[in-house]
Amino acid sequence: MRVLRSLAAIALFTAVYAAATVAGRMTVMDDTNLSMIWPAAGAGVVWFCARRDARNRWIDLLALIMVTVVVNLATGASPAMAAVFVAANVGQLIVFLCLFGRWRPHLWGAGGHEPMTRPSDLWGLLAAAVVSTACGAGLGSVGIWVLTDGYSSSTTAVWLARNTASILLVGVAGLRLGCALARWRRRPAVGSAAAWLAAARHRLLSAGVAEYVALIASSALAYAAGFSYNTGLPLAFALIAVTVWASLRLTTGFVIAHDLCVGTAAVLFTLGGTGPFAAIESHAIRALIAQLFVAIVAVVGLVLALGRDERDTLMAELAAGKEEASQQAALMSTIIDSMADGVAVIDAHGQVVLRNPAAGALLGGVTSPADTVTGSRHYGLFRPDGTPLNDADLPYARAMAGDDVHGVDLLVRNAGVPDGRIVSVTATALPDAEQTRRAVVLFHDVTAERRHRDELAGFAGVVAHDLLNPLTTVDGWTEAAVDALGEAPAHAAVVEAGDCLTRVRRAAARMRGLINDLLAYTTARDAAVAPGLIDLSVVVAEIAIARTDAATAVGNPAPRFAIGHLDAVHADPVLIRQLLDNLIGNSIKYTAPGVTPAISIRGGRTPDGSVRVEVSDNGIGIPAGQHEAIFENFHRAHRTAQYTGTGLGLAICKRIVERHGGTITAGDNPGGGARFVLTLPAAGPRALVEAASAGD
């Protein structure tokens, strides 16, 4: 079936090309075989553009050659002249197909599927037509020169003009029709044919039937009047007015058909010996002027029509984009207004550019004329401990100064919130837009959470106190019992009692350690984070000195520390000290007997600007497969009597890091031992400047 369709297409194009070739040969003006028109140039372009992807294109080429030879021989051309025409036509087609496919690959016939819709598409086709016809005219003129022993530049010019005009008229019309047929064949459903026809009818009649009729009638009358005299003056160029009318008002398809009709009419009038071009005595000049007129009509009509189409497309896209943006803005506004958290956008002068209802409600519902002022006094903003908050310390101001403002607790107390409300505030500086600095501020009500945390912390303190008191009593009485047994005579019962008391004391010590770790974990999980500027080098140095002193005091080898450069961070000093002390303590604790602990603490930066801290040791390392599990609650990697613990130390470390928005991972140290890598928020420029000023 595919082969039959291909052969049918070849036969159809061959017949059309033969008819166009015969029509061109019928306009030969002298013994040089110079034709006034050559519609075969446009027909050939349509033929081979439509068959660009066919597998048997050699049959198409053979058919074109046979038609050219047969028609030229039948109309009086010599075999040598027919061979010249074959070479010129084939060369012209090859050059056009190559250039058209390279310059406008998205168009139908050039390798794509789109129709010609922009003036740039027309310029690409026109450039390909001019270059290819120049090649064809060059080959043809040289061949005629060789055969007739004479060269005429006017003949070359006529050849170039007529073939270019043919591609502009016949070629563009054929490519437009071919693209429409291809799209119709690719319609998504059977029932869409009627819809396609209805849409085409709507486009055709969008300007009104009366205007189409008026334009057709006006064109017929204008060309009949313009070509009814032989004054020799090119007054026919004034007829371009009807082309402009059609291009500005009617569909592009109709404009192409109109250009084809009026161009044909101009050529027929000239061939019939009437009109301003017929009075020109020179055949070459007459043909050249007539083809220039046809080309100008085609170019003017297509440029105006395609420019209008491009403008309409851009306007439609702009309207669609505007509608989509409006819908997105409405959706975003609805989402923001329905949020339980408050959102506000504030500029550098403290003016509220935008805020949702939740923001006003969380800040006490202030609605006075001074509502655009974001000062702390106006809204009643305080630190959690109740101390006043300066305007320079407001979250939006700190964010614009370069600080990382995330989860900052503020107390709101004003006429709208007489009992006070704790809000967690996050502020982010927006990119500068038209030299306008702004910040987006997010408010989240954490009053209930903070109260729950305080209650939990109080409960944990009470529990710890109630549990530690009995342990203290147990320790005291156990010690007293041991002292009493020390004074008793040594016999088996006394020795056994002493062993039992020793076990009681070890159990009490483990119980005390578990309670302390549980309290530390609760603090790491629920305690308020009060971030500030921390010099990690100072903190690590202090921990190293304390650990060295502790080891020396009990007679253990003093650990060796290698401390590299550590950047400043913006974090809670108490929690960070606990974090680093736990990691360093683990490194010292999990060291093989007889080995002096060696701990390396080094820093750096991550690609996102966070501070990276690496703690490496020469200890016994982490068992395979437990690098993630060691951060779980109560997980112990080394369950031996030598390494005691509750399994909460690394869980505390992970919780502290996560509360600061960082990450912590465990791995193997290439030199043996373990390596922990964690990230913390870097100190902002403003904090560094203030620290430097304080140091001065």
XYZ file of C-alpha atoms in Angstrom:
696
model
C 0.000 0.000 0.000
C 2.826 2.396 0.846
C 4.525 1.680 -2.495
C 1.289 2.339 -4.383
C 0.773 5.640 -2.559
C 4.348 6.638 -3.341
C 3.946 5.806 -7.018
C 0.651 7.693 -7.138
C 2.338 10.740 -5.600
C 5.158 10.535 -8.155
C 2.636 10.320 -10.997
C 0.686 13.311 -9.663
C 3.746 15.499 -9.212
C 5.066 14.424 -12.618
C 1.821 15.486 -14.286
C 1.790 18.855 -12.502
C 5.449 19.475 -13.305
C 4.859 18.532 -16.955
C 1.953 20.957 -17.192
C 4.046 23.726 -15.601
C 6.936 23.001 -17.974
C 4.620 23.107 -21.006
C 3.136 26.403 -19.757
C 6.616 27.846 -19.439
C 7.669 26.650 -22.878
C 4.561 28.220 -24.380
C 5.931 31.643 -23.387
C 9.237 31.361 -25.284
C 9.845 34.795 -26.794
C 12.704 34.277 -29.287
C 15.157 31.819 -30.747
C 17.213 31.819 -27.538
C 14.470 29.730 -25.904
C 13.984 32.507 -23.306
C 10.611 32.043 -21.578
C 8.749 34.875 -19.899
C 7.568 32.625 -17.049
C 8.766 29.337 -15.643
C 6.168 27.925 -13.195
C 8.052 24.639 -13.247
C 10.571 26.159 -10.800
C 7.896 26.488 -8.111
C 6.297 23.155 -9.015
C 9.659 21.419 -8.717
C 10.285 22.970 -5.304
C 6.909 21.745 -4.023
C 7.494 18.306 -5.557
C 10.834 17.632 -3.940
C 9.986 19.326 -0.630
C 6.957 17.062 -0.306
C 9.080 14.032 -1.238
C 12.088 15.029 0.902
C 11.890 11.960 3.150
C 10.830 9.448 0.467
C 13.039 6.379 0.097
C 12.718 6.207 -3.695
C 13.586 9.810 -4.495
C 15.725 8.675 -7.389
C 12.484 7.837 -9.213
C 11.289 11.416 -8.665
C 14.559 12.773 -10.013
C 14.402 10.484 -13.034
C 10.797 11.536 -13.722
C 11.750 15.234 -13.512
C 14.616 14.727 -15.961
C 12.404 12.818 -18.391
C 9.664 15.471 -18.274
C 12.188 18.260 -18.860
C 13.760 16.492 -21.824
C 10.492 15.367 -23.424
C 8.677 18.690 -23.103
C 11.632 20.734 -24.355
C 12.177 18.450 -27.313
C 8.466 18.484 -28.107
C 8.354 22.285 -28.024
C 11.259 22.811 -30.407
C 14.349 22.788 -28.190
C 17.411 20.931 -29.371
C 18.712 17.908 -27.412
C 21.720 19.949 -26.296
C 19.453 22.769 -25.108
C 17.253 20.242 -23.292
C 20.355 18.876 -21.550
C 21.267 22.410 -20.457
C 17.786 22.925 -19.024
C 18.001 19.584 -17.185
C 21.320 20.554 -15.592
C 20.026 24.001 -14.620
C 16.765 22.691 -13.113
C 18.380 19.837 -11.194
C 21.180 22.046 -9.868
C 18.690 24.675 -8.794
C 16.569 22.109 -6.922
C 19.517 20.556 -5.115
C 20.823 23.926 -3.926
C 17.353 25.054 -2.822
C 16.636 21.889 -0.843
C 19.992 22.100 0.949
C 19.671 25.785 1.854
C 15.982 25.634 2.761
C 16.560 22.639 5.033
C 19.501 24.347 6.740
C 17.965 27.803 7.179
C 14.375 26.849 8.035
C 14.453 23.244 9.268
C 11.226 23.653 11.273
C 9.072 24.363 8.203
C 7.121 21.715 6.356
C 9.096 20.692 3.303
C 12.409 21.611 4.952
C 12.377 18.749 7.432
C 9.843 20.030 9.965
C 6.068 20.112 10.285
C 5.249 23.791 10.847
C 3.675 26.160 8.315
C 5.174 29.469 7.297
C 3.931 31.920 9.926
C 6.615 34.609 10.316
C 8.311 37.081 7.981
C 11.636 35.499 8.908
C 10.370 32.259 7.349
C 9.667 34.134 4.139
C 13.127 35.725 4.134
C 14.709 32.303 4.583
C 12.737 30.875 1.659
C 13.433 33.945 -0.481
C 17.169 33.747 0.237
C 17.216 30.062 -0.673
C 15.243 30.836 -3.840
C 17.569 33.655 -4.940
C 20.760 31.651 -4.314
C 19.432 28.478 -5.951
C 17.984 30.294 -8.989
C 21.246 32.187 -9.346
C 23.026 28.813 -9.546
C 20.463 27.539 -12.024
C 20.618 30.726 -14.081
C 24.396 30.536 -14.088
C 24.380 26.962 -15.359
C 21.689 27.727 -17.919
C 23.336 30.901 -19.194
C 26.699 29.226 -19.531
C 25.077 26.352 -21.420
C 23.230 28.704 -23.768
C 26.447 30.687 -24.256
C 28.282 27.538 -25.254
C 25.528 26.447 -27.627
C 24.754 29.842 -29.229
C 28.216 31.378 -28.915
C 26.737 34.407 -27.238
C 26.110 35.530 -23.667
C 23.429 37.974 -22.535
C 23.383 39.350 -19.023
C 19.741 40.270 -19.490
C 18.962 36.618 -20.178
C 20.567 35.663 -16.867
C 18.635 38.398 -15.070
C 15.335 37.233 -16.601
C 16.111 33.645 -15.641
C 16.832 34.698 -12.062
C 13.734 36.913 -11.794
C 11.231 34.491 -13.336
C 12.372 31.446 -11.316
C 12.437 33.434 -8.075
C 8.953 34.792 -8.788
C 7.749 31.279 -9.568
C 9.018 29.942 -6.232
C 7.421 32.881 -4.416
C 4.042 32.325 -6.069
C 3.727 28.654 -6.991
C 6.191 27.356 -4.408
C 4.745 29.176 -1.405
C 1.179 28.236 -2.434
C 2.157 24.591 -2.860
C 4.065 24.456 0.443
C 1.133 26.026 2.268
C -1.304 23.550 0.749
C 1.004 20.597 1.412
C 1.425 21.559 5.082
C -2.354 21.902 5.479
C -2.927 18.458 3.938
C -0.222 16.924 6.120
C -1.800 18.371 9.238
C -5.221 17.156 8.145
C -3.852 13.623 7.717
C -2.310 13.786 11.186
C -5.603 14.834 12.812
C -5.951 13.134 16.215
C -9.423 11.678 15.692
C -11.741 10.721 12.877
C -14.333 13.243 13.923
C -11.842 16.101 13.864
C -12.116 16.509 10.087
C -15.383 18.398 10.486
C -13.842 20.478 13.270
C -10.830 21.242 11.082
C -13.052 22.308 8.211
C -15.188 24.392 10.560
C -12.084 26.132 11.930
C -10.806 26.780 8.408
C -14.203 28.196 7.419
C -14.194 30.408 10.517
C -10.744 31.782 9.668
C -11.780 32.320 6.070
C -14.934 34.195 6.955
C -13.576 36.106 9.948
C -13.378 39.304 7.890
C -16.852 38.848 6.391
C -17.962 37.526 3.019
C -18.716 41.028 1.784
C -15.116 42.122 2.160
C -13.836 39.095 0.245
C -16.291 39.803 -2.572
C -15.396 43.485 -2.585
C -11.666 42.726 -2.739
C -12.051 40.220 -5.569
C -14.188 42.626 -7.547
C -11.840 45.540 -6.892
C -8.807 43.476 -7.913
C -10.462 42.397 -11.162
C -11.479 45.954 -12.032
C -8.124 47.444 -11.044
C -6.056 44.992 -13.105
C -8.410 45.226 -16.069
C -8.065 49.007 -15.997
C -4.338 48.998 -15.269
C -3.476 46.676 -18.140
C -5.845 48.108 -20.737
C -3.363 50.636 -22.145
C 0.121 50.480 -23.666
C 1.791 53.709 -22.624
C 5.056 52.044 -21.663
C 4.855 53.534 -18.163
C 5.001 51.133 -15.192
C 1.780 52.463 -13.689
C 0.732 48.897 -12.846
C 2.797 49.082 -9.676
C 0.024 51.203 -8.179
C -2.083 48.039 -8.250
C -0.112 46.781 -5.248
C -2.692 48.682 -3.179
C -5.203 45.832 -3.526
C -2.495 43.402 -2.352
C -1.890 45.557 0.707
C -5.638 45.589 1.379
C -5.818 41.792 1.202
C -2.709 41.328 3.364
C -3.931 43.567 6.154
C -7.479 42.282 6.338
C -7.816 38.734 5.018
C -6.308 35.329 5.747
C -2.773 34.427 4.686
C -4.038 31.549 2.544
C -6.304 33.922 0.657
C -3.436 36.405 0.248
C -1.267 33.683 -1.335
C -4.093 32.748 -3.721
C -4.693 36.430 -4.502
C -1.000 37.011 -5.280
C -0.994 33.959 -7.532
C -4.069 35.158 -9.417
C -3.001 38.779 -9.909
C 0.538 37.692 -10.859
C -0.890 35.310 -13.456
C -3.172 38.049 -14.741
C -0.247 40.447 -15.154
C 1.745 37.837 -17.124
C -1.236 36.914 -19.321
C -1.973 40.563 -20.109
C 1.669 41.087 -21.041
C 1.733 37.950 -23.215
C -1.482 39.150 -24.892
C 0.195 42.394 -25.856
C -1.717 44.704 -23.530
C -0.701 46.584 -20.454
C 2.225 48.837 -19.561
C 4.797 46.021 -19.861
C 3.746 44.924 -23.355
C 4.933 48.208 -24.838
C 8.558 47.418 -23.958
C 10.316 46.358 -27.153
C 13.107 44.247 -25.663
C 11.872 40.745 -24.867
C 14.324 40.375 -22.018
C 13.496 43.722 -20.424
C 9.764 43.085 -20.854
C 10.039 39.721 -19.138
C 12.308 41.133 -16.431
C 9.929 44.007 -15.579
C 6.901 41.702 -15.577
C 8.611 39.204 -13.253
C 9.825 41.970 -10.939
C 6.243 43.183 -10.669
C 5.030 39.680 -9.840
C 7.837 39.204 -7.283
C 7.139 42.545 -5.591
C 3.423 41.762 -5.355
C 4.225 38.388 -3.796
C 6.786 39.749 -1.340
C 4.628 42.685 -0.212
C 1.581 40.500 0.246
C 3.387 37.758 2.134
C 5.425 40.073 4.363
C 2.335 41.994 5.469
C 0.218 38.878 5.933
C 2.891 36.931 7.818
C 3.762 39.968 9.912
C 0.117 40.297 10.857
C -0.052 36.575 11.677
C 3.058 36.836 13.843
C 1.628 39.847 15.633
C -1.675 38.065 16.217
C 0.180 35.006 17.528
C 2.275 37.118 19.877
C -0.791 38.982 21.076
C -2.599 35.692 21.690
C 0.404 34.324 23.588
C 0.629 37.557 25.551
C -3.062 37.406 26.402
C -2.754 33.739 27.379
C 0.328 34.490 29.464
C -1.435 37.407 31.110
C -4.443 35.247 31.886
C -2.241 32.474 33.252
C -0.260 34.946 35.333
C -3.512 36.399 36.634
C -4.743 32.935 37.566
C -1.437 32.079 39.209
C -1.486 35.351 41.129
C -5.061 34.720 42.250
C -4.170 31.165 43.293
C -1.071 32.349 45.134
C -3.045 35.073 46.849
C -5.705 32.555 47.885
C -3.076 30.162 49.230
C -1.251 32.877 51.165
C -4.477 34.295 52.577
C -5.606 30.841 53.708
C -2.333 30.018 55.463
C -2.350 29.666 59.222
C 1.184 31.063 59.338
C 1.754 34.732 58.782
C 3.595 35.981 55.703
C 4.757 39.548 55.134
C 6.970 41.305 52.619
C 8.827 44.315 54.026
C 11.045 46.802 52.222
C 14.258 48.402 53.454
C 12.331 51.331 54.991
C 10.208 49.036 57.143
C 7.100 49.474 55.012
C 4.836 46.426 54.744
C 4.454 45.794 51.037
C 2.305 42.696 51.420
C 0.946 40.575 54.239
C -1.741 37.960 54.713
C -4.518 38.071 57.340
C -2.708 35.531 59.526
C 0.255 37.883 59.909
C -1.963 40.638 61.237
C -3.743 38.244 63.583
C -0.504 36.811 64.973
C 0.869 40.296 65.580
C -2.210 41.362 67.500
C -4.443 42.581 64.683
C -2.977 46.097 64.578
C -5.052 48.110 62.096
C -4.168 51.685 62.908
C -3.030 54.149 60.201
C 0.502 53.515 61.396
C 0.079 49.866 60.425
C 2.718 50.220 57.728
C 5.343 50.800 60.414
C 7.076 47.606 61.450
C 8.871 49.019 64.462
C 9.106 46.801 67.511
C 7.318 49.378 69.678
C 4.359 49.566 67.345
C 3.752 45.827 67.303
C 5.035 45.176 70.812
C 7.909 42.904 69.864
C 10.277 41.648 72.576
C 12.853 38.988 73.073
C 11.515 35.797 74.721
C 12.860 36.967 78.088
C 10.831 40.188 77.798
C 13.689 42.598 77.049
C 12.908 45.240 74.399
C 13.876 44.568 70.797
C 15.592 47.316 68.813
C 14.385 48.031 65.287
C 17.848 47.149 63.957
C 17.458 43.658 65.441
C 14.150 42.976 63.751
C 14.270 39.801 61.602
C 13.755 41.602 58.295
C 16.569 44.073 59.057
C 18.934 41.271 60.059
C 18.082 39.313 56.892
C 18.864 42.341 54.728
C 22.145 42.721 56.618
C 23.131 39.212 55.559
C 22.351 37.261 58.728
C 20.753 33.830 58.668
C 17.429 34.365 60.402
C 15.706 31.048 60.908
C 13.381 30.054 63.728
C 13.999 33.128 65.896
C 11.560 33.295 68.821
C 9.967 36.663 69.568
C 7.427 37.699 72.158
C 4.423 39.694 70.909
C 2.612 41.673 73.579
C 0.328 44.574 72.713
C -3.300 45.631 73.104
C -4.376 42.836 70.776
C -2.349 40.197 72.636
C -2.328 41.310 76.276
C -1.242 37.870 77.541
C 1.598 37.664 75.043
C 2.292 35.263 72.204
C 5.533 33.538 71.161
C 6.106 33.483 67.411
C 8.913 31.762 65.569
C 10.163 34.081 62.830
C 12.119 33.233 59.694
C 13.273 36.033 57.400
C 14.903 35.845 53.976
C 16.221 38.718 51.884
C 14.688 38.797 48.420
C 16.855 39.432 45.348
C 17.111 43.097 44.451
C 14.468 44.125 41.943
C 14.834 47.563 40.380
C 17.150 48.622 43.227
C 14.442 47.790 45.787
C 15.568 45.699 48.748
C 12.892 43.587 50.385
C 12.604 40.671 52.767
C 9.940 38.034 53.210
C 9.102 37.235 56.825
C 7.293 34.102 58.007
C 5.526 34.034 61.403
C 4.577 30.788 63.129
C 2.727 30.646 66.445
C 4.763 28.461 68.821
C 3.170 29.558 72.084
C 1.664 26.152 72.806
C 4.828 24.370 71.787
C 7.010 26.509 74.006
C 4.653 26.054 76.949
C 4.672 22.322 76.385
C 8.449 22.369 76.167
C 8.752 24.333 79.382
C 6.339 21.972 81.100
C 8.284 18.990 79.809
C 11.586 20.481 80.902
C 10.135 21.191 84.321
C 8.765 17.683 84.522
C 12.131 16.245 83.474
C 13.834 18.326 86.158
C 11.434 17.097 88.798
C 11.835 13.491 87.668
C 15.604 13.823 87.568
C 15.585 15.340 91.044
C 13.276 12.648 92.419
C 15.401 9.895 90.837
C 18.765 11.321 91.707
C 17.864 11.803 95.381
C 17.323 8.070 95.967
C 20.509 7.346 94.036
C 22.384 9.719 96.261
C 20.968 7.926 99.284
C 21.924 4.563 97.793
C 25.453 5.813 97.110
C 25.779 7.185 100.643
C 24.543 4.094 102.417
C 26.527 1.835 100.126
C 29.691 3.746 100.874
C 28.918 3.586 104.585
C 28.328 -0.152 104.327
C 31.603 -0.638 102.499
C 33.443 1.325 105.179
C 31.787 -0.746 107.902
C 32.674 -3.997 106.190
C 36.245 -2.788 105.865
C 36.563 -2.775 109.647
C 35.002 -6.264 110.029
C 37.126 -9.454 110.179
C 37.811 -10.899 106.785
C 35.840 -14.056 106.073
C 33.792 -15.390 103.183
C 30.519 -13.686 104.083
C 32.175 -10.307 104.443
C 33.974 -10.659 101.106
C 30.752 -11.674 99.363
C 28.906 -8.707 100.886
C 31.656 -6.375 99.698
C 31.328 -7.736 96.164
C 27.591 -7.208 96.277
C 27.997 -3.638 97.431
C 30.494 -3.005 94.626
C 27.902 -4.215 92.099
C 25.304 -1.944 93.701
C 27.618 1.038 93.381
C 28.306 0.248 89.676
C 24.583 -0.093 88.999
C 23.915 3.211 90.743
C 26.645 4.879 88.667
C 25.080 3.512 85.471
C 21.682 4.730 86.604
C 23.077 8.202 87.300
C 24.730 8.273 83.863
C 21.476 7.217 82.178
C 19.504 9.941 83.962
C 22.078 12.571 83.028
C 22.052 11.431 79.383
C 18.256 11.461 79.284
C 18.267 14.993 80.618
C 20.897 15.990 78.053
C 18.878 14.421 75.243
C 15.728 16.194 76.391
C 17.629 19.469 76.489
C 19.049 18.878 73.014
C 15.604 18.069 71.694
C 13.389 20.629 73.416
C 15.503 23.415 74.871
C 15.195 26.825 73.249
C 17.933 27.499 70.725
C 19.549 30.877 71.329
C 21.933 31.237 68.392
C 24.866 33.582 68.490
C 28.355 34.019 67.080
C 30.640 31.114 68.127
C 34.360 30.862 67.504
C 34.708 27.095 67.109
C 38.504 27.271 67.485
C 38.148 28.666 70.996
C 35.456 26.137 71.969
C 37.468 23.167 70.680
C 40.650 24.416 72.384
C 38.852 24.699 75.728
C 37.396 21.187 75.381
C 40.815 19.805 74.447
C 42.416 21.366 77.542
C 39.658 20.016 79.798
C 39.938 16.508 78.345
C 43.718 16.557 78.673
C 43.502 17.614 82.317
C 40.902 14.916 83.046
C 43.045 12.164 81.504
C 46.143 13.294 83.397
C 44.245 13.424 86.676
C 43.294 9.734 86.496
C 46.675 8.598 85.194
C 45.667 7.956 81.572
C 47.794 9.035 78.581
C 47.066 12.620 77.566
C 45.269 12.670 74.193
C 46.997 14.363 71.253
C 44.955 17.013 69.437
C 45.456 18.402 65.926
C 43.172 21.417 65.545
C 42.932 23.074 62.127
C 41.220 26.250 61.018
C 37.559 26.403 62.044
C 35.175 29.065 60.738
C 32.799 30.925 63.017
C 29.229 29.635 63.193
C 25.830 31.054 64.124
C 24.522 28.578 66.699
C 23.615 28.000 70.345
C 26.842 28.111 72.400
C 25.659 25.631 75.075
C 24.428 23.034 72.604
C 27.459 23.340 70.331
C 29.834 22.877 73.268
C 27.855 19.783 74.287
C 27.986 18.506 70.703
C 31.756 18.862 70.293
C 32.461 17.586 73.801
C 30.423 14.435 73.101
C 32.248 13.762 69.818
C 35.697 14.367 71.290
C 34.813 12.340 74.381
C 33.695 9.427 72.185
C 36.972 9.576 70.267
C 38.942 9.343 73.522
C 36.691 6.709 75.030
C 36.678 4.252 72.112
C 40.453 3.838 71.864
C 42.182 0.472 72.071
C 44.047 -0.294 75.342
C 47.602 0.958 75.352
C 46.995 3.395 72.479
C 47.301 7.133 73.035
C 44.175 8.852 71.621
C 44.888 11.113 68.645
C 42.032 13.384 67.592
C 41.993 15.688 64.553
C 39.459 18.505 64.301
C 39.439 20.387 61.004
C 37.013 22.677 59.225
C 36.004 23.974 55.832
C 33.049 25.168 53.783
C 30.356 23.281 51.864
C 29.185 24.395 48.394
C 26.096 26.016 49.955
C 28.200 28.114 52.351
C 27.699 26.094 55.538
C 30.602 25.406 57.913
C 31.958 21.870 57.704
C 33.579 20.286 60.779
C 35.443 16.962 60.632
C 36.385 15.019 63.792
C 38.734 12.047 63.148
C 40.393 9.673 65.607
C 42.638 6.603 65.797
C 40.181 4.550 67.826
C 38.632 1.144 67.283
C 36.308 2.497 64.579
C 32.690 1.712 63.808
C 31.556 -1.850 63.026
C 30.544 -2.438 59.409
C 26.892 -1.692 58.690
C 26.374 0.476 61.783
C 27.444 3.881 60.446
C 23.847 5.122 60.435
C 22.467 3.035 63.301
C 24.881 4.566 65.829
C 22.811 7.784 65.753
C 19.689 5.974 66.963
C 18.517 6.184 70.551
C 20.107 3.654 72.911
C 22.148 2.032 70.160
C 25.545 0.754 71.299
C 28.013 -0.360 68.665
C 30.447 -1.975 71.135
C 28.530 -3.926 73.758
C 31.455 -4.904 75.958
C 32.161 -4.238 79.598
C 35.213 -2.194 78.648
C 33.197 0.484 76.801
C 30.275 1.519 78.965
C 27.533 3.931 77.925
C 23.809 4.474 77.448
C 23.722 4.731 73.654
C 22.399 8.294 73.726
C 25.590 10.295 73.119
C 25.507 10.278 69.321
C 21.708 10.616 69.278
C 22.193 13.830 71.249
C 24.808 14.995 68.717
C 22.504 14.302 65.793
C 19.613 16.117 67.424
C 21.726 19.196 68.147
C 23.010 19.342 64.564
C 19.543 18.884 63.082
C 18.099 21.614 65.294
C 20.637 23.943 63.695
C 19.625 22.860 60.194
C 22.778 20.826 59.576
C 23.711 17.206 58.955
C 26.039 14.716 60.617
C 27.464 11.508 59.143
C 29.841 8.833 60.376
C 32.499 7.037 58.368
C 35.807 5.275 58.588
C 39.042 7.183 59.003
C 41.449 6.149 56.219
C 44.259 5.915 58.785
C 42.163 3.780 61.125
C 39.447 4.805 63.538
C 36.269 6.784 62.978
C 35.503 10.079 61.288
C 32.464 12.265 61.914
C 31.519 15.056 59.512
C 28.932 17.659 60.460
C 27.666 20.957 59.064
C 26.533 24.070 60.917
C 25.201 27.463 59.770
C 27.945 29.983 59.079
C 28.009 33.287 60.916
C 26.539 36.131 58.867
C 28.559 39.187 57.774
C 26.801 41.415 60.268
C 27.735 39.185 63.222
C 31.353 39.046 62.090
C 31.524 42.828 61.802
C 29.999 43.291 65.250
C 32.441 40.762 66.724
C 35.375 42.530 65.113
C 34.148 45.884 66.421
C 33.785 44.446 69.914
C 37.307 43.057 69.708
C 38.681 46.468 68.752
